[in-house]
Amino acid sequence: MNLKAEKKINIKVEVLSNINNTDLADLCNITEQAINAGGGFGWLTVPPRPLLNKYWKGIMLVDNRKLIVGRLNNDIAGTLQLLLQASNNEAQQNISSITSHFVAPWARGYGLAKAMIDKAEELGKHNGANCLQLDVRETQDAAIALYERAGYIRWSSKDKYARVNSEYIRGYYYTKDLSL
């Protein structure tokens, strides 16, 4: 008889209001892993750890940027940043943007990416947004499928969206109406 013990998986999504040393280490570790796996939200090579530390600490200083993290068994395994409009942009106060959304390779397949999107939509609505927008490289097939399953509509593309290994990559632009 072959008995396999199944480890219970706990998923939690939250908005960080500060970053402790353990969370900072988790954020840097998963960022490095995501970059090495090709999904480092713009980074193509892993930056030095002091730069990553500075990046994540700096996120906390921006009033209109909310850091949403996904935890897998209490360890940060993914992030999403929700950008609210600056107070001087009254004409677009109803529009928020999703950026820097990724899940560490070892934590994929548990629903964490979708849970962070749900949290961003909830937080966006709470802050007066009735529209969310995002953009993604055409090479990010899993992310594209996820956003489309979540109801995001592709409204445009740009041929020279990003440059990777001396090649231009197309980018896709998505939107979702939160008032529906």
Short mmCIF file of C-alpha atoms in Angstrom, two decimals, residues 26-49 51-53 55-56 77 79 100-106 108 137 139-140 164-165:
data_model
loop_
_atom_site.label_atom_id
_atom_site.label_comp_id
_atom_site.label_asym_id
_atom_site.label_seq_id
_atom_site.Cartn_x
_atom_site.Cartn_y
_atom_site.Cartn_z
CA ASP A 26 10.79 36.68 0.38
CA LEU A 27 10.11 39.52 -2.08
CA CYS A 28 13.73 39.62 -3.25
CA ASN A 29 13.94 35.82 -3.54
CA ILE A 30 10.78 35.45 -5.62
CA THR A 31 11.75 38.42 -7.77
CA GLU A 32 15.07 36.76 -8.59
CA GLN A 33 13.29 33.48 -9.35
CA ALA A 34 10.71 35.17 -11.58
CA ILE A 35 13.38 37.07 -13.51
CA ASN A 36 15.34 33.85 -14.06
CA ALA A 37 12.12 32.19 -15.30
CA GLY A 38 11.49 35.03 -17.78
CA GLY A 39 8.71 36.85 -15.95
CA GLY A 40 10.44 39.57 -13.96
CA PHE A 41 8.05 42.43 -14.76
CA GLY A 42 10.56 44.25 -16.92
CA TRP A 43 13.86 43.07 -15.51
CA LEU A 44 15.77 40.81 -17.88
CA THR A 45 18.69 40.06 -15.56
CA VAL A 46 18.73 39.76 -11.81
CA PRO A 47 19.88 43.04 -10.23
CA PRO A 48 22.14 43.09 -7.16
CA ARG A 49 20.32 42.36 -3.89
CA LEU A 51 18.96 47.27 -5.55
CA LEU A 52 16.11 44.80 -5.04
CA ASN A 53 15.91 45.76 -1.35
CA TYR A 55 13.10 48.75 -4.96
CA TRP A 56 10.75 46.91 -2.60
CA ALA A 77 5.04 33.76 -3.28
CA THR A 79 2.97 40.16 -5.92
CA SER A 100 4.30 44.07 -11.61
CA HIS A 101 2.10 40.99 -11.24
CA PHE A 102 3.93 37.69 -10.92
CA VAL A 103 4.04 34.44 -8.99
CA ALA A 104 7.24 32.56 -8.15
CA PRO A 105 7.70 29.49 -10.36
CA TRP A 106 7.41 27.09 -7.39
CA ARG A 108 2.23 28.49 -9.68
CA ARG A 137 4.20 41.01 -23.18
CA THR A 139 5.27 36.02 -24.66
CA GLN A 140 3.50 35.75 -21.29
CA VAL A 164 14.44 41.26 -25.16
CA ASN A 165 17.68 39.74 -26.50
#
